[in-house]
Amino acid sequence: MSDALNLSGGFKDPALDAARAFRVALNAMSQPGQIFEMTGIEPPLPLSEAAGALLLTLIDHETPVHLGGRYNSPAVKQWLSFHTGAPFLPAPQALFAIGRWQDLLPLTQFAHGEAEYPERSATLIVECDQLLNTGSCLTGPGIKSQTFLNLPDERGLAANAALFPLGLDFYLTAGSQISGLPRSTRIGGV
Amino acid sequence: MSAYNFAYLDEQTKRMIRRALLKAVAIPGYQVPFASREMPMPYGWGTGGVQVTASTLVPEDRLKVIDQGADDTTNAVSIRRFFEVTAGVETTTEADRATVIQTRHRIPETPLQEGQIIVYQVPIPEPLRFLEPRETETRKMHSLGEYGLMHVKLYEDIARHGEIATTYAYPVRVGKSYVMDPSPIPKFDNPKLNGSPAIQLFGAGREQRIYALPPWTPVKSLDFEDYPFDPSRAAGQCALCGSTSSYLDEVITDDSGGRMFLCSDTDYCARRVQEGA
């Protein structure tokens, strides 16, 4: 391989940039369906700006990460290894996963938490083409009355929500757009 | 400023706390264990709240810290100063100007707004702890939604005292799932938990638990149909600002029985005095 390693494009000031990115992540997870902006880094393709910033904010050597589909590439692995030191493991052992929706299926392969420890579940970062406040109706904690979001798969995500308090938590990302979708969000107006 | 990492904690610790916070908002009312760190202040002084605040702050924040409603008591002053030194953030006493409010045992009288974050210091996060000391059992009770014991406790209050005698740390149910300890706020403040527009984060340092309420989460104080929840308040008015609706502290003024009521929320009271209320 003659390609030079491309490890640039991370946080310029890690402590402050991660603090700002986390605030966006917290706002997004506590206000499901609202679309926020997460910027400030240049990760290698196919990682989006928002997904890259989110990973650099949340993962480290304690958090196994699963790379789905095209994300399981040397460029992504080297970049994430350099910036975070996170180990790459198969889906069942992962605390975080990144990929397109179809890369992450079936959802049952991920840890869903246990009745007495529901937080022991994976967080999935789903890369999308564009986030829009149209489509599926969302209700639940963090949502004043209702909101709408174009979900990759309404039925699959509604099935996940039905497992509450178990289940997976999601971030949907597209470019610099990011939206949170925790297990507590009811989907389809039910 | 360069003597400390931003907001005191190291980055790995902040990531660990941040991951716990995200799981906490995803499972409202559930206590997420976290690896609480030694802080440069003793347990019981808000180490849980401080760690949550440190992991949440951004340089642009404006921080307010209150202790029993007051901005000028030891705990509030020292924590505010701690973040001035280690995070370099602006601080304020005005509840409506703050972006992050760390609190011990009160929710401000000034209604919280969308976009604000309130961080509660929590001594005992487990609402069932004094009914069942074993963590293995309380964990099982939460997973099964088995809260009969808590209702027995409230019933025994009524049998003994004629009313529910719990006046602070009054247990609440989050939506239809977890029973949660709102930290030792007076039950007067419980209605403010329900459907709050702010993000509510709870940190217990010694007990190593973090839990949360996203905005607009339904929170109900436990009660009975024939003994509905009553957010009681001292029958009196503030001697300084004359408020008849705020939560009051009773202050003894001499050794011959003199006493007065004052607002526990100093910011609310001072501003009412200034406005000539």
Coordinates of C-alpha atoms in Angstrom, one line a residue, chain B residues 143-236:
Chain B
S143 CA -37.1 -4.5 36.4
L144 CA -40.4 -6.1 37.4
G145 CA -42.1 -2.7 38.2
E146 CA -42.8 -4.1 41.6
Y147 CA -43.5 -0.9 43.6
G148 CA -46.1 -2.2 46.0
L149 CA -43.7 -1.7 48.9
M150 CA -43.5 2.0 48.2
H151 CA -47.3 2.3 48.3
V152 CA -47.3 0.3 51.6
K153 CA -44.9 2.9 53.0
L154 CA -47.1 5.8 51.9
Y155 CA -50.1 4.0 53.3
E156 CA -48.4 3.5 56.6
D157 CA -47.8 7.3 56.7
I158 CA -51.5 7.8 56.3
A159 CA -52.4 5.2 59.0
R160 CA -50.0 6.7 61.4
H161 CA -50.1 10.5 60.7
G162 CA -53.4 10.9 58.9
E163 CA -51.6 12.1 55.7
I164 CA -48.6 11.2 53.6
A165 CA -45.8 12.5 55.8
T166 CA -43.1 12.4 53.2
T167 CA -42.2 16.0 52.6
Y168 CA -39.0 15.8 50.6
A169 CA -37.4 13.3 48.2
Y170 CA -41.1 12.4 47.5
P171 CA -41.1 9.4 45.1
V172 CA -42.3 9.9 41.5
R173 CA -43.2 7.6 38.7
V174 CA -41.7 8.4 35.3
G175 CA -44.3 7.8 32.6
K176 CA -45.5 4.3 33.1
S177 CA -42.2 2.8 34.0
Y178 CA -39.6 3.6 36.7
V179 CA -40.2 5.0 40.2
M180 CA -37.5 7.6 40.8
D181 CA -36.2 9.7 43.7
P182 CA -36.3 13.3 42.6
S183 CA -33.4 14.1 45.0
P184 CA -34.3 15.8 48.3
I185 CA -36.2 18.6 46.8
P186 CA -39.3 19.6 48.8
K187 CA -42.5 17.9 47.5
F188 CA -43.6 21.5 46.8
D189 CA -41.2 21.3 43.8
N190 CA -42.4 17.9 42.5
P191 CA -45.0 19.4 40.1
K192 CA -42.2 21.3 38.3
L193 CA -40.6 17.9 37.4
N194 CA -43.6 17.0 35.2
G195 CA -43.4 18.0 31.6
S196 CA -40.5 20.4 32.2
P197 CA -39.1 22.0 29.1
A198 CA -35.6 21.7 30.4
I199 CA -33.3 18.6 30.3
Q200 CA -33.1 17.3 33.9
L201 CA -29.9 15.3 34.9
F202 CA -29.3 13.7 38.2
G203 CA -25.9 12.7 39.6
A204 CA -25.1 10.7 42.7
G205 CA -21.3 10.6 43.3
R206 CA -20.9 8.4 46.3
E207 CA -23.6 6.0 45.1
Q208 CA -22.3 6.1 41.5
R209 CA -25.5 6.6 39.7
I210 CA -26.7 8.9 36.9
Y211 CA -30.3 9.3 35.8
A212 CA -32.3 11.7 33.7
L213 CA -35.6 13.1 32.5
P214 CA -35.7 14.4 28.9
P215 CA -37.9 17.5 28.4
W216 CA -41.7 17.0 28.3
T217 CA -41.5 13.7 30.2
P218 CA -44.6 12.9 32.3
V219 CA -43.7 12.6 35.9
K220 CA -46.3 11.8 38.6
S221 CA -45.9 12.0 42.3
L222 CA -47.1 8.7 43.9
D223 CA -50.4 9.0 45.7
F224 CA -53.8 7.4 46.3
E225 CA -57.2 8.2 44.8
D226 CA -58.6 9.2 48.2
Y227 CA -55.3 10.8 49.4
P228 CA -54.2 12.8 46.3
F229 CA -50.7 14.3 46.2
D230 CA -50.5 17.7 48.0
P231 CA -47.5 20.0 47.3
S232 CA -47.8 21.6 50.6
R233 CA -46.4 25.1 51.5
A234 CA -46.0 26.9 54.8
A235 CA -49.0 29.2 55.4
G236 CA -47.2 32.5 55.3

